mmCIF file of C-alpha atoms and ligand atoms in Angstrom:
data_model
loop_
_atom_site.group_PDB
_atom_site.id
_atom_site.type_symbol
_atom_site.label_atom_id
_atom_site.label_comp_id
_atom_site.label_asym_id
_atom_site.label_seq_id
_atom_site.Cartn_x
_atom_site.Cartn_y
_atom_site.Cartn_z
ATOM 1 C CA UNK A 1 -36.700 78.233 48.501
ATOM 2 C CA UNK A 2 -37.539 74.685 47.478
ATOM 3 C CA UNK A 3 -36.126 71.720 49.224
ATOM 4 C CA UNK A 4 -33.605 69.871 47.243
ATOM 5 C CA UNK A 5 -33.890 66.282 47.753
ATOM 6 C CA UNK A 6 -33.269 62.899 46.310
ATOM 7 C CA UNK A 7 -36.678 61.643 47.419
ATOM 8 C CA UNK A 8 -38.933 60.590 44.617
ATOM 9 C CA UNK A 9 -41.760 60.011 47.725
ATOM 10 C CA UNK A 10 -41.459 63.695 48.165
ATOM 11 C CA UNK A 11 -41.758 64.648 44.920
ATOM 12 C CA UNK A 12 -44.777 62.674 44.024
ATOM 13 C CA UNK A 13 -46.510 64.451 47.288
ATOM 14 C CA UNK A 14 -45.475 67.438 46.378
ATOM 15 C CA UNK A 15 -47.027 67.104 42.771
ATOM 16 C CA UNK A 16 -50.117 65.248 44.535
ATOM 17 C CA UNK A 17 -50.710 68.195 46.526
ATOM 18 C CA UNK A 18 -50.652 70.865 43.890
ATOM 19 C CA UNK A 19 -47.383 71.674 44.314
ATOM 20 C CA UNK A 20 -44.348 71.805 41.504
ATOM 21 C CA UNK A 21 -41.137 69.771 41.788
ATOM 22 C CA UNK A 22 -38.393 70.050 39.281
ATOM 23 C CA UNK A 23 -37.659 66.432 38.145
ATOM 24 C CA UNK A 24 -34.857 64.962 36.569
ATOM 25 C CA UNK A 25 -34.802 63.625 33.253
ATOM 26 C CA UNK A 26 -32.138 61.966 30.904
ATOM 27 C CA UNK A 27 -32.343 65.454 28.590
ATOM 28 C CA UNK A 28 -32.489 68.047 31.011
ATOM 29 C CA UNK A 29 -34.129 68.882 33.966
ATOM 30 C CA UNK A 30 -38.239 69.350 34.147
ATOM 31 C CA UNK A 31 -40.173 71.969 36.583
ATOM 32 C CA UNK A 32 -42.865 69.697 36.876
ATOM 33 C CA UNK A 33 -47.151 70.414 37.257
ATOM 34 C CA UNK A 34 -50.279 67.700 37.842
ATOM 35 C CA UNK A 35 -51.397 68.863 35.158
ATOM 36 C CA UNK A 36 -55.097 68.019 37.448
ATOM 37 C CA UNK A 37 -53.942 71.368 39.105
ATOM 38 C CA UNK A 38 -54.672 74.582 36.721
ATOM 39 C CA UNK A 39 -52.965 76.521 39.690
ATOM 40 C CA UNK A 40 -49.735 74.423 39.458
ATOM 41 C CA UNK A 41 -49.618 74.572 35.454
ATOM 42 C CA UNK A 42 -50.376 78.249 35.798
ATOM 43 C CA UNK A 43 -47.327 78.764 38.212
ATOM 44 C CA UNK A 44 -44.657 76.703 36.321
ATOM 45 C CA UNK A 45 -45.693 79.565 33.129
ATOM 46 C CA UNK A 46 -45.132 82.326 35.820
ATOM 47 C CA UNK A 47 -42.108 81.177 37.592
ATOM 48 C CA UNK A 48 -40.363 80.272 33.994
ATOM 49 C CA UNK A 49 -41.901 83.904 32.376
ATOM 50 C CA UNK A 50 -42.950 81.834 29.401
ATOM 51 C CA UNK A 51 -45.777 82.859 27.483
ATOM 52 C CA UNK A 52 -48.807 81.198 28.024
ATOM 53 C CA UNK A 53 -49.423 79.970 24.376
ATOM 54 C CA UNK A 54 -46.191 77.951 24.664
ATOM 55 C CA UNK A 55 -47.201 74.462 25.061
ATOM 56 C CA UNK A 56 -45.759 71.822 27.945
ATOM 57 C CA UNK A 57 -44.561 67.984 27.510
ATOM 58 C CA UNK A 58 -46.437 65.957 29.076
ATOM 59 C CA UNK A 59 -44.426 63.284 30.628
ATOM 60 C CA UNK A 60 -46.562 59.747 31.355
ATOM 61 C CA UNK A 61 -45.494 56.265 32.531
ATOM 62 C CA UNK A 62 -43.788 54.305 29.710
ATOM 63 C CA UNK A 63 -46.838 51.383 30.055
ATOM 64 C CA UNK A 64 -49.489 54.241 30.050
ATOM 65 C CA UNK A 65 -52.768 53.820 27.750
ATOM 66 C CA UNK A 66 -52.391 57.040 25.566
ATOM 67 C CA UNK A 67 -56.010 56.663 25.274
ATOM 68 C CA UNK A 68 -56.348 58.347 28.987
ATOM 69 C CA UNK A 69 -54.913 61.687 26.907
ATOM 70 C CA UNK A 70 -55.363 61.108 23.322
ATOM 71 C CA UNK A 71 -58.292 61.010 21.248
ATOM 72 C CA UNK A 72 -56.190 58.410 18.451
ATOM 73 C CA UNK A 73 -53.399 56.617 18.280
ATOM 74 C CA UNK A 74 -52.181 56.862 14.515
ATOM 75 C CA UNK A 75 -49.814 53.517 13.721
ATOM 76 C CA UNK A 76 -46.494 55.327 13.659
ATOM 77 C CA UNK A 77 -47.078 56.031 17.404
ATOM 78 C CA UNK A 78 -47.569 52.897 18.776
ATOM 79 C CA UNK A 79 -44.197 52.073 16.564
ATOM 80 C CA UNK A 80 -42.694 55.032 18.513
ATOM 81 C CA UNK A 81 -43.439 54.081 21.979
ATOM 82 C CA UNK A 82 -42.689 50.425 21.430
ATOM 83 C CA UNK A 83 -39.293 51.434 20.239
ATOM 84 C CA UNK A 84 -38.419 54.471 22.382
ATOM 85 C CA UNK A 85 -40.137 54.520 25.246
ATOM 86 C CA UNK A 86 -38.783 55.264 28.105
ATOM 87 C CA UNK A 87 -36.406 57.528 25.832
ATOM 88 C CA UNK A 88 -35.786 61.077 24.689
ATOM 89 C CA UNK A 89 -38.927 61.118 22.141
ATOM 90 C CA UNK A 90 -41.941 63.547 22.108
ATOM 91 C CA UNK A 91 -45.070 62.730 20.123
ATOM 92 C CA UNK A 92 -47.852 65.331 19.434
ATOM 93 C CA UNK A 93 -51.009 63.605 19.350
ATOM 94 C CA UNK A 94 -54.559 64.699 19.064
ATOM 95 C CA UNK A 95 -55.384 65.356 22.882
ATOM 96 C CA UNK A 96 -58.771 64.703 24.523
ATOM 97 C CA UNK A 97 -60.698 66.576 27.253
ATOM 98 C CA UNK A 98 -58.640 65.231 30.306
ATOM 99 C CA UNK A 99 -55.475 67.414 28.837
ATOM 100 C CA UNK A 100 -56.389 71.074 29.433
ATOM 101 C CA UNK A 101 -55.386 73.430 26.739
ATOM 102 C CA UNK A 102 -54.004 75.769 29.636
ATOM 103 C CA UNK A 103 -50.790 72.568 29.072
ATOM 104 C CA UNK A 104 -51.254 72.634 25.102
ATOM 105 C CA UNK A 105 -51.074 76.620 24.071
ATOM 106 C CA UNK A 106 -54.713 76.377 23.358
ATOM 107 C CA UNK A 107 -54.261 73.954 20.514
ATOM 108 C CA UNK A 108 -55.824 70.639 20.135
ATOM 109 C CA UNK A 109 -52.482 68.532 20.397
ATOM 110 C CA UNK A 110 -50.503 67.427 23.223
ATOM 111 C CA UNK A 111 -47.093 66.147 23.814
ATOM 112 C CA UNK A 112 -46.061 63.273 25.047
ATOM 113 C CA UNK A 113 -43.062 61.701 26.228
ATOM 114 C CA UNK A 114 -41.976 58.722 28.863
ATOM 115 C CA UNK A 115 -38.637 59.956 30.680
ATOM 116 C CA UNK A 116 -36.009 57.461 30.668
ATOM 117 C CA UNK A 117 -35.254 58.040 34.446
ATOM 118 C CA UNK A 118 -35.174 56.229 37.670
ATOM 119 C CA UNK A 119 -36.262 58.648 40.004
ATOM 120 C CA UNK A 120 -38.889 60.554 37.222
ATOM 121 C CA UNK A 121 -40.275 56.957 36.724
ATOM 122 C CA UNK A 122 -40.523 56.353 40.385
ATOM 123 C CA UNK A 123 -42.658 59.576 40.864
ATOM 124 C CA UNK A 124 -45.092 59.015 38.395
ATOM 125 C CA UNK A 125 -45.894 55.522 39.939
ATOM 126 C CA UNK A 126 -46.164 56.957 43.239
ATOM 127 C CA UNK A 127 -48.187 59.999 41.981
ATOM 128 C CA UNK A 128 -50.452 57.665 40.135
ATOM 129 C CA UNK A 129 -51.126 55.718 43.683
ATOM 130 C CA UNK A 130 -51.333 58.558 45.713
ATOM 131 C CA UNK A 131 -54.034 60.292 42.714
ATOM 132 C CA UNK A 132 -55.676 56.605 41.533
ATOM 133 C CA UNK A 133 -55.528 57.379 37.955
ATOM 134 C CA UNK A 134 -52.840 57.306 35.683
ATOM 135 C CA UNK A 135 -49.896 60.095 36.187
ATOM 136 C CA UNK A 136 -49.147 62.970 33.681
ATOM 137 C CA UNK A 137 -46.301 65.915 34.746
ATOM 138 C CA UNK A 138 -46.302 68.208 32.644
ATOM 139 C CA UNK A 139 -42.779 69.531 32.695
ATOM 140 C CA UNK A 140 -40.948 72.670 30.294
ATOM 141 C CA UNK A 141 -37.189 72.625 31.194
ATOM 142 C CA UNK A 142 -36.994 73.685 34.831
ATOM 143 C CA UNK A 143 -35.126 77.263 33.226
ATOM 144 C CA UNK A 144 -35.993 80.975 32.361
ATOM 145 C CA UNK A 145 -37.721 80.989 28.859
ATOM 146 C CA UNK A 146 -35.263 81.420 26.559
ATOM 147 C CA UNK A 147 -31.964 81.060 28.671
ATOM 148 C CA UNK A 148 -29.716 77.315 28.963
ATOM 149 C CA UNK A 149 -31.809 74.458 30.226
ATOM 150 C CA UNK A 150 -30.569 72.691 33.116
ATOM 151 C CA UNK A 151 -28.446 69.467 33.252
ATOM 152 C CA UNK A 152 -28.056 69.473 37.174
ATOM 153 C CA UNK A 153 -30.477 70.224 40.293
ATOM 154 C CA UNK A 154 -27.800 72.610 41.184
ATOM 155 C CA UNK A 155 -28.416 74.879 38.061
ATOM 156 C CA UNK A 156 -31.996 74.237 38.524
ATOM 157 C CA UNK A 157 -31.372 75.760 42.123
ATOM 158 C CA UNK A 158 -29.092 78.115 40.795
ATOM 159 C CA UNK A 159 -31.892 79.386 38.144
ATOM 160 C CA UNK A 160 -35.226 79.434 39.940
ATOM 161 C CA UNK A 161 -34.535 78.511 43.475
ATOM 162 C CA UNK A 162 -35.924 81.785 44.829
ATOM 163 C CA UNK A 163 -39.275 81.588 42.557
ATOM 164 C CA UNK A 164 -39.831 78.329 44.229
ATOM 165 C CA UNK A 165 -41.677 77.384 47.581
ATOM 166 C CA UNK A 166 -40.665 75.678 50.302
ATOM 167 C CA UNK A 167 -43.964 73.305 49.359
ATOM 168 C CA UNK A 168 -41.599 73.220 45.833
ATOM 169 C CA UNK A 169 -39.471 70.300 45.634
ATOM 170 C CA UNK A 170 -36.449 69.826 43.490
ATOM 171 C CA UNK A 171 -35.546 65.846 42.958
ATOM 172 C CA UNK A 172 -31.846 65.414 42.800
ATOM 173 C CA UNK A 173 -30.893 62.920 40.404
ATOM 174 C CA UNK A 174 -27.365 63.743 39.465
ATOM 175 C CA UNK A 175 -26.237 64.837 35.612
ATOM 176 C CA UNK A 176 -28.401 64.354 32.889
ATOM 177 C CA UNK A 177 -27.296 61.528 30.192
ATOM 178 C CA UNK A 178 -28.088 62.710 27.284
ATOM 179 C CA UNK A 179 -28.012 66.385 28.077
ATOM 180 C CA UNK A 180 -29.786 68.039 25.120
ATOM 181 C CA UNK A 181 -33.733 67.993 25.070
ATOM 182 C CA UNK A 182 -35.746 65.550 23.291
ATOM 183 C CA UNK A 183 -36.785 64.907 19.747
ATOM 184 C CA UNK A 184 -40.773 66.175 18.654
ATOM 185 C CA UNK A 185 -42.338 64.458 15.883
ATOM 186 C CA UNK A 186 -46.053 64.933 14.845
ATOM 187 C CA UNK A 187 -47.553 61.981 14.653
ATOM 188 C CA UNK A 188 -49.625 60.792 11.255
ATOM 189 C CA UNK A 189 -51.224 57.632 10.525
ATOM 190 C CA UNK A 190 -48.658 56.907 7.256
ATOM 191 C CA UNK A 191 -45.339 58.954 8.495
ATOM 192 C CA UNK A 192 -44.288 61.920 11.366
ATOM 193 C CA UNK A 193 -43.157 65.677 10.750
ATOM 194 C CA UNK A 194 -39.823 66.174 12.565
ATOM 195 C CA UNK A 195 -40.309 69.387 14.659
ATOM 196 C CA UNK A 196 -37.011 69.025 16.482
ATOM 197 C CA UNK A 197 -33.999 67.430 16.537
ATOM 198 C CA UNK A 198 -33.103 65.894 20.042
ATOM 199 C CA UNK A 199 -31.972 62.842 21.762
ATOM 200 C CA UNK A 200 -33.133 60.569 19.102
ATOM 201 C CA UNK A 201 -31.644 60.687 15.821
ATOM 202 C CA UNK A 202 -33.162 61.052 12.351
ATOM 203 C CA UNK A 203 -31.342 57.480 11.397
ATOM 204 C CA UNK A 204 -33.058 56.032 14.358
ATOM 205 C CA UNK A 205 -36.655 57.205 13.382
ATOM 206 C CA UNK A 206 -35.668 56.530 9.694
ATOM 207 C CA UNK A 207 -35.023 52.734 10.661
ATOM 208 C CA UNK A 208 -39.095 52.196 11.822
ATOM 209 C CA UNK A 209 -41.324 54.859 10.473
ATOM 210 C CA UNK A 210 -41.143 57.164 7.167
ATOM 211 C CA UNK A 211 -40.074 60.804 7.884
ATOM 212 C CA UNK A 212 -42.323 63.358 6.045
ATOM 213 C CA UNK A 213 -40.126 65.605 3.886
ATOM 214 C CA UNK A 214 -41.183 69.425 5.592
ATOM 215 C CA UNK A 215 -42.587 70.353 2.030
ATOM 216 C CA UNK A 216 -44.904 67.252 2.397
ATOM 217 C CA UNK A 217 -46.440 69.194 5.151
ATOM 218 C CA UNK A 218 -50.593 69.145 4.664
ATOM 219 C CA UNK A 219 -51.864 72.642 3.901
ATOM 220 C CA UNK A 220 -54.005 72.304 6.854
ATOM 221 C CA UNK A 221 -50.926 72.622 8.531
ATOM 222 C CA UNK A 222 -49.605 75.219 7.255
ATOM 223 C CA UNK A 223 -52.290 77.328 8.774
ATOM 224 C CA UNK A 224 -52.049 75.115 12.016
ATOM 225 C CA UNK A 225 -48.753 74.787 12.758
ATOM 226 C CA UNK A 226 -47.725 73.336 15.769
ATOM 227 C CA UNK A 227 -45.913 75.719 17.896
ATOM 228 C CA UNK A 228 -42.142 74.447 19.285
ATOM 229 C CA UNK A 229 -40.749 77.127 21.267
ATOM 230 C CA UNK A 230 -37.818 75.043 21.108
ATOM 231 C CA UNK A 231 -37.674 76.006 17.453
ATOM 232 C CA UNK A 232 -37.462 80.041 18.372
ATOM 233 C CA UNK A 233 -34.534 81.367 16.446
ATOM 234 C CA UNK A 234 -32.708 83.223 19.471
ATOM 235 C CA UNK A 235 -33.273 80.126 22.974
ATOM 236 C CA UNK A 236 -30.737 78.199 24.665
ATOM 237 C CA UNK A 237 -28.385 82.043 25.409
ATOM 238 C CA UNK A 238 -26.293 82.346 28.141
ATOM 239 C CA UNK A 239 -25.589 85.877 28.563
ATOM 240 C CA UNK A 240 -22.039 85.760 26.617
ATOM 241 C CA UNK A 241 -22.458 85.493 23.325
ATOM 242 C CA UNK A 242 -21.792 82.590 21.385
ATOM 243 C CA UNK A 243 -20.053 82.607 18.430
ATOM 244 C CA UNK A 244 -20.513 79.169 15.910
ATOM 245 C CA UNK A 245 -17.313 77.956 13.882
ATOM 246 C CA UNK A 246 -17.235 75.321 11.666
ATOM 247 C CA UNK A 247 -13.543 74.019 11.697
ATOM 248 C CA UNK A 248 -10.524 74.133 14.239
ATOM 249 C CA UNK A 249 -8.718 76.459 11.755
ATOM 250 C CA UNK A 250 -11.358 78.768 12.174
ATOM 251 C CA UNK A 251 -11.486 78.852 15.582
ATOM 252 C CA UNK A 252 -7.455 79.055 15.706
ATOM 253 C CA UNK A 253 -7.566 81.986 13.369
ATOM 254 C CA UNK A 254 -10.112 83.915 15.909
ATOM 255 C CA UNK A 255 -7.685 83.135 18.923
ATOM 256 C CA UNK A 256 -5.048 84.154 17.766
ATOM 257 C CA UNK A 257 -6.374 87.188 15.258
ATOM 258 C CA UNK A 258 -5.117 90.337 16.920
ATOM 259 C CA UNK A 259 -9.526 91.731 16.688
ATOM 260 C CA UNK A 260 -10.325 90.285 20.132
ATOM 261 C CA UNK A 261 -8.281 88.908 23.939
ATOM 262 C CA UNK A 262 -8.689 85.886 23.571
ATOM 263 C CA UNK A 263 -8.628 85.866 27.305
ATOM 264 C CA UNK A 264 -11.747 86.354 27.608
ATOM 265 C CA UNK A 265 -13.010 83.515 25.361
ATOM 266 C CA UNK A 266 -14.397 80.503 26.142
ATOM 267 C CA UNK A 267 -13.945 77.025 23.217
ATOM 268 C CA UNK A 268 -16.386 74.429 22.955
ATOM 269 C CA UNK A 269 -14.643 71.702 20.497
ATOM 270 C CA UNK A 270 -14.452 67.912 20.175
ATOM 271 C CA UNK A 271 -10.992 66.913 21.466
ATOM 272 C CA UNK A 272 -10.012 65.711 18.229
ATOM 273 C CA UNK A 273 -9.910 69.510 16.823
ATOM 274 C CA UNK A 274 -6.687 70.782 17.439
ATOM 275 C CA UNK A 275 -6.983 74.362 18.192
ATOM 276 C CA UNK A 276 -4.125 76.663 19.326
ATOM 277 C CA UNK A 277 -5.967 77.985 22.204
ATOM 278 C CA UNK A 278 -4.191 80.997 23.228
ATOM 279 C CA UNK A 279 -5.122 82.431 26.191
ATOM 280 C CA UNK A 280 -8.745 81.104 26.178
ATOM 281 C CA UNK A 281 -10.121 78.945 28.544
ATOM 282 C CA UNK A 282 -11.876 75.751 27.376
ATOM 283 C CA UNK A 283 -14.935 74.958 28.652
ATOM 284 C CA UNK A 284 -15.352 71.473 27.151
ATOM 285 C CA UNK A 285 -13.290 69.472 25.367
ATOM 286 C CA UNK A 286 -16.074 66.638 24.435
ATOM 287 C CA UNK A 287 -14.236 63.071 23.051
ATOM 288 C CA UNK A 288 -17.657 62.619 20.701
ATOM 289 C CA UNK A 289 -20.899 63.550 20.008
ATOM 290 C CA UNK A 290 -22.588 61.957 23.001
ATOM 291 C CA UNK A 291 -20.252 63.954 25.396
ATOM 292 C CA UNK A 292 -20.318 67.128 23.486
ATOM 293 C CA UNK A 293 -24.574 66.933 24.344
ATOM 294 C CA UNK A 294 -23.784 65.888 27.820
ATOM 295 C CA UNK A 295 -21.303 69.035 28.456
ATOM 296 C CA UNK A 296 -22.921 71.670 26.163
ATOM 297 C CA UNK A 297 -25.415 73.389 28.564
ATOM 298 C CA UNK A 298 -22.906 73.286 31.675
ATOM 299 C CA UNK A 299 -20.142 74.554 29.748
ATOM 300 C CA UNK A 300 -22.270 77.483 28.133
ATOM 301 C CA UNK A 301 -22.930 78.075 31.636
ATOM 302 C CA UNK A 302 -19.655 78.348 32.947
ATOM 303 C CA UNK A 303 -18.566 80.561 30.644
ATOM 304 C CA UNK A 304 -20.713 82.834 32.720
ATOM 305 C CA UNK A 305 -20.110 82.277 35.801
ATOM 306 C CA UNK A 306 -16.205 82.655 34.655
ATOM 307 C CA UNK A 307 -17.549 85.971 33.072
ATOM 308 C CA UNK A 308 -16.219 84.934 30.058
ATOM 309 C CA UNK A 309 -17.377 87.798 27.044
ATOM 310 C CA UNK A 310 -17.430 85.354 24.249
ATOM 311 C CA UNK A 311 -17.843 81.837 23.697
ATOM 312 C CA UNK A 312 -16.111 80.145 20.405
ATOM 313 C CA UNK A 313 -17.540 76.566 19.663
ATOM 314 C CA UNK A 314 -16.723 74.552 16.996
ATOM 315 C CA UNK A 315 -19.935 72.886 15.529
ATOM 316 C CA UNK A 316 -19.824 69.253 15.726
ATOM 317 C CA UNK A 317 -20.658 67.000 12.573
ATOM 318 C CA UNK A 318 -23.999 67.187 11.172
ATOM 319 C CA UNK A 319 -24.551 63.324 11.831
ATOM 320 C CA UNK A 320 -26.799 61.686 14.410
ATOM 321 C CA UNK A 321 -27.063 63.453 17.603
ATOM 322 C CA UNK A 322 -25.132 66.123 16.202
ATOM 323 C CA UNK A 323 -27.660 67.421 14.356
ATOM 324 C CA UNK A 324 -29.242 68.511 17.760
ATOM 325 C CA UNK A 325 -25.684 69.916 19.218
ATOM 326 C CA UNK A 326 -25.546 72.451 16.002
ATOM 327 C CA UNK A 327 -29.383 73.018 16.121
ATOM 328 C CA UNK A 328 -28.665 74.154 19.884
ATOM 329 C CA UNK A 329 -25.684 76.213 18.827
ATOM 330 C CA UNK A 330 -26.980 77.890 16.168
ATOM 331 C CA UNK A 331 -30.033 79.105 18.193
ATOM 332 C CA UNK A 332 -27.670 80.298 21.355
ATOM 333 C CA UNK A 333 -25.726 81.954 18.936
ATOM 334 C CA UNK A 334 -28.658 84.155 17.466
HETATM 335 O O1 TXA B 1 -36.307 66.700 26.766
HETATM 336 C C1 TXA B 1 -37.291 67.426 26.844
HETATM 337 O O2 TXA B 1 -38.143 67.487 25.940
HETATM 338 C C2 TXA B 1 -37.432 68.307 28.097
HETATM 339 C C3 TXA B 1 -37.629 67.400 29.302
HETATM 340 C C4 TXA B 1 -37.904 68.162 30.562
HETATM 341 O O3 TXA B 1 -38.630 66.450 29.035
HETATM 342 N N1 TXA B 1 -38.492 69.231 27.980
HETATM 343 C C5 TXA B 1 -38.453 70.317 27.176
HETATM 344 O O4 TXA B 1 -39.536 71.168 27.386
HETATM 345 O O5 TXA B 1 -37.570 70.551 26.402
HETATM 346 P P1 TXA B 1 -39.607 72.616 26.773
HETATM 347 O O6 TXA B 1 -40.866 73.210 27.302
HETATM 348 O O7 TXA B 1 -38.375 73.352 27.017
HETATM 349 O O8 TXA B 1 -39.868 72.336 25.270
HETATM 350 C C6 TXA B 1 -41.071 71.699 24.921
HETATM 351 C C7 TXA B 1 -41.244 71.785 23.475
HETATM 352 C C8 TXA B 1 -41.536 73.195 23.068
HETATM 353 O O9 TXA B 1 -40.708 73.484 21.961
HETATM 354 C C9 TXA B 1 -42.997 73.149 22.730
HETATM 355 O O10 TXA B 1 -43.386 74.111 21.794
HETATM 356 C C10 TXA B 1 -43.140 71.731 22.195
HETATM 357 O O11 TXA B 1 -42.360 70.994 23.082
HETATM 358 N N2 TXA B 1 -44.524 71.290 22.272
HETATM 359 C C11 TXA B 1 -45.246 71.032 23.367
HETATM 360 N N3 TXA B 1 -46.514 70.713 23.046
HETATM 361 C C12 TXA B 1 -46.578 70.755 21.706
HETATM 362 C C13 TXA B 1 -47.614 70.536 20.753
HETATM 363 N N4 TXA B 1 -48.835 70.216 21.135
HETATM 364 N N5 TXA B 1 -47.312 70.668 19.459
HETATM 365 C C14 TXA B 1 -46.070 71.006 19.063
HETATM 366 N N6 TXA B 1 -45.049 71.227 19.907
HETATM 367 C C15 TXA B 1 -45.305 71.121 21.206
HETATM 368 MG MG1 MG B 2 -36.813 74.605 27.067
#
């Protein structure tokens, strides 16, 4: 059992020592490596069972030289950063020889990203003094592979507390923000592939750096396509099943259909979709988009801790961060 603890100074010795701590982040929580320490990447594959050619996000200072990890820095990255960073966006970058592939899946990219958190920002100063070079966690979410990513140290706890050590650490730092994971966009000299919708919006990217259409995609990378397990078509399950709407009328029509009790459904809808709920319970009752990322993962997960069979949720508009919320739905609903 890992000690849960708001210390940042424990944390960073933890990770110093070759230890792993599960840090908080403004998407969801981390289960964070040195990535120095092959032992301590090796152990956050093992204690999250996720296979070992599913690459880690590497999470660096927001003032970091990318040079110290990357072999170039294409224009539309240093755009990126300047814009984003700290902030929920990844880049994948050509790595160089400090980045072991045991962090990439063997390929010759990594993934960066600068956490827009207190406490995560506070450990990788004081892992970077305690080491005397610059600081890079790697850091999957701090869940199972394939099950709902963690918005709290409690779930984090909840999920892997008895695969962790009492050398483990796990940084409170209260709710995520944001709630849903970040954005990944390969990075090219002229423009960046989107590889997942997150945190960051496509209207946001739009604004500063072109968007390659997916068909614009280089045959070379068609043959070496990055791999985003976040992209899997069946990820983010709790163990009821989720069923996707589109409208509150379909929803209604479910409740209320005599095929299933609807006491044993959970909703998911924005507040402004008037559903006749029946006996269901709702989970979360989001007032916009930014709430309905915030709530998503907890509510999926209290639907099973109610032991709720089913949960209903009614997809959110496909507009900024709501593209992410339905990308995230669609997958815990496969
Ligand atoms: O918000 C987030 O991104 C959170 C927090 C903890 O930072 N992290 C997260 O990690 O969502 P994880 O492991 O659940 O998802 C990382 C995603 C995976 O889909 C992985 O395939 C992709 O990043 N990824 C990592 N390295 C990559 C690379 N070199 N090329 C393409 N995708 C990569
Ligand atoms: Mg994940």
């Amino acid at each position: 059992m890992a000690e849960v603890t708001t210390s940042a100074a424990s944390a960073a010795t933890a990770l110093a020592t070759g230890h792993v701590a599960a840090l908080p982040t403004e998407t969801v929580y981390g289960l964070g490596a040195n990535i120095e320490y092959p032992e301590a990447i090796a152990r956050v594959f093992d204690i999250k069972e996720r296979p070992s050619d599913h690459p880690l996000i590497v999470h660096v200072a927001p003032g970091a030289d990318l040079h110290h990890w990357v072999s170039q820095i294409p224009a539309t990255a240093a755009t990126l950063v300047e814009a984003f960073w700290p902030g929920p966006l990844t880049l994948v970058l050509t790595k160089n020889d400090r980045v072991p592939v045991s962090v990439t899946g063997g390929q010759n990219t990594v993934a960066l990203r600068s956490p827009n958190n207190p406490q995560f920002l506070a450990v990788l100063d004081q892992l970077s003094e305690l080491t005397g070079t610059p600081a890079a966690i790697a850091a999957p979410s701090a869940n199972l592979f394939g099950q709902v990513s963690p918005t709290t140290a409690e779930h984090v706890q909840q999920g892997l507390g008895s695969r962790l050590t009492s050398a483990d650490v796990i940084l409170d730092g209260g709710p995520c923000t944001i709630g849903i994971e970040s954005t990944i966009v390969l990075c090219r000299e002229q423009d960046v592939v989107l590889l997942r919708p997150g945190g960051v919006t496509k209207d946001e990217l739009a604004n500063i750096v072109t968007i390659a259409l997916s068909e614009d995609k280089p045959a070379s990378q068609a043959t070496d396509q990055p791999r985003v397990s976040g992209t899997l078509e069946s990820h983010y399950s709790p163990t009821a099943q989720v069923m996707v709407v589109e409208s509150a009328n379909e929803a209604t029509h479910l409740l209320t259909g005599q095929a299933i009790d609807s006491s044993s459904i959970g909703i998911i809808a924005l507040v402004s979709d008037e559903i006749e709920l029946g006996t269901a319970t709702e989970l979360a009752r989001p007032n916009d988009l930014n709430a309905y990322a915030a709530q998503l993962y907890a509510a999926l997960r209290k639907a099973d801790d109610l032991g709720l069979n089913t949960v209903v949720a009614v997809l959110p508009p496909n507009t900024g961060v709501g593209v992410a919320i339905r990308d995230r739905l669609q997958r815990a609903a496969n």
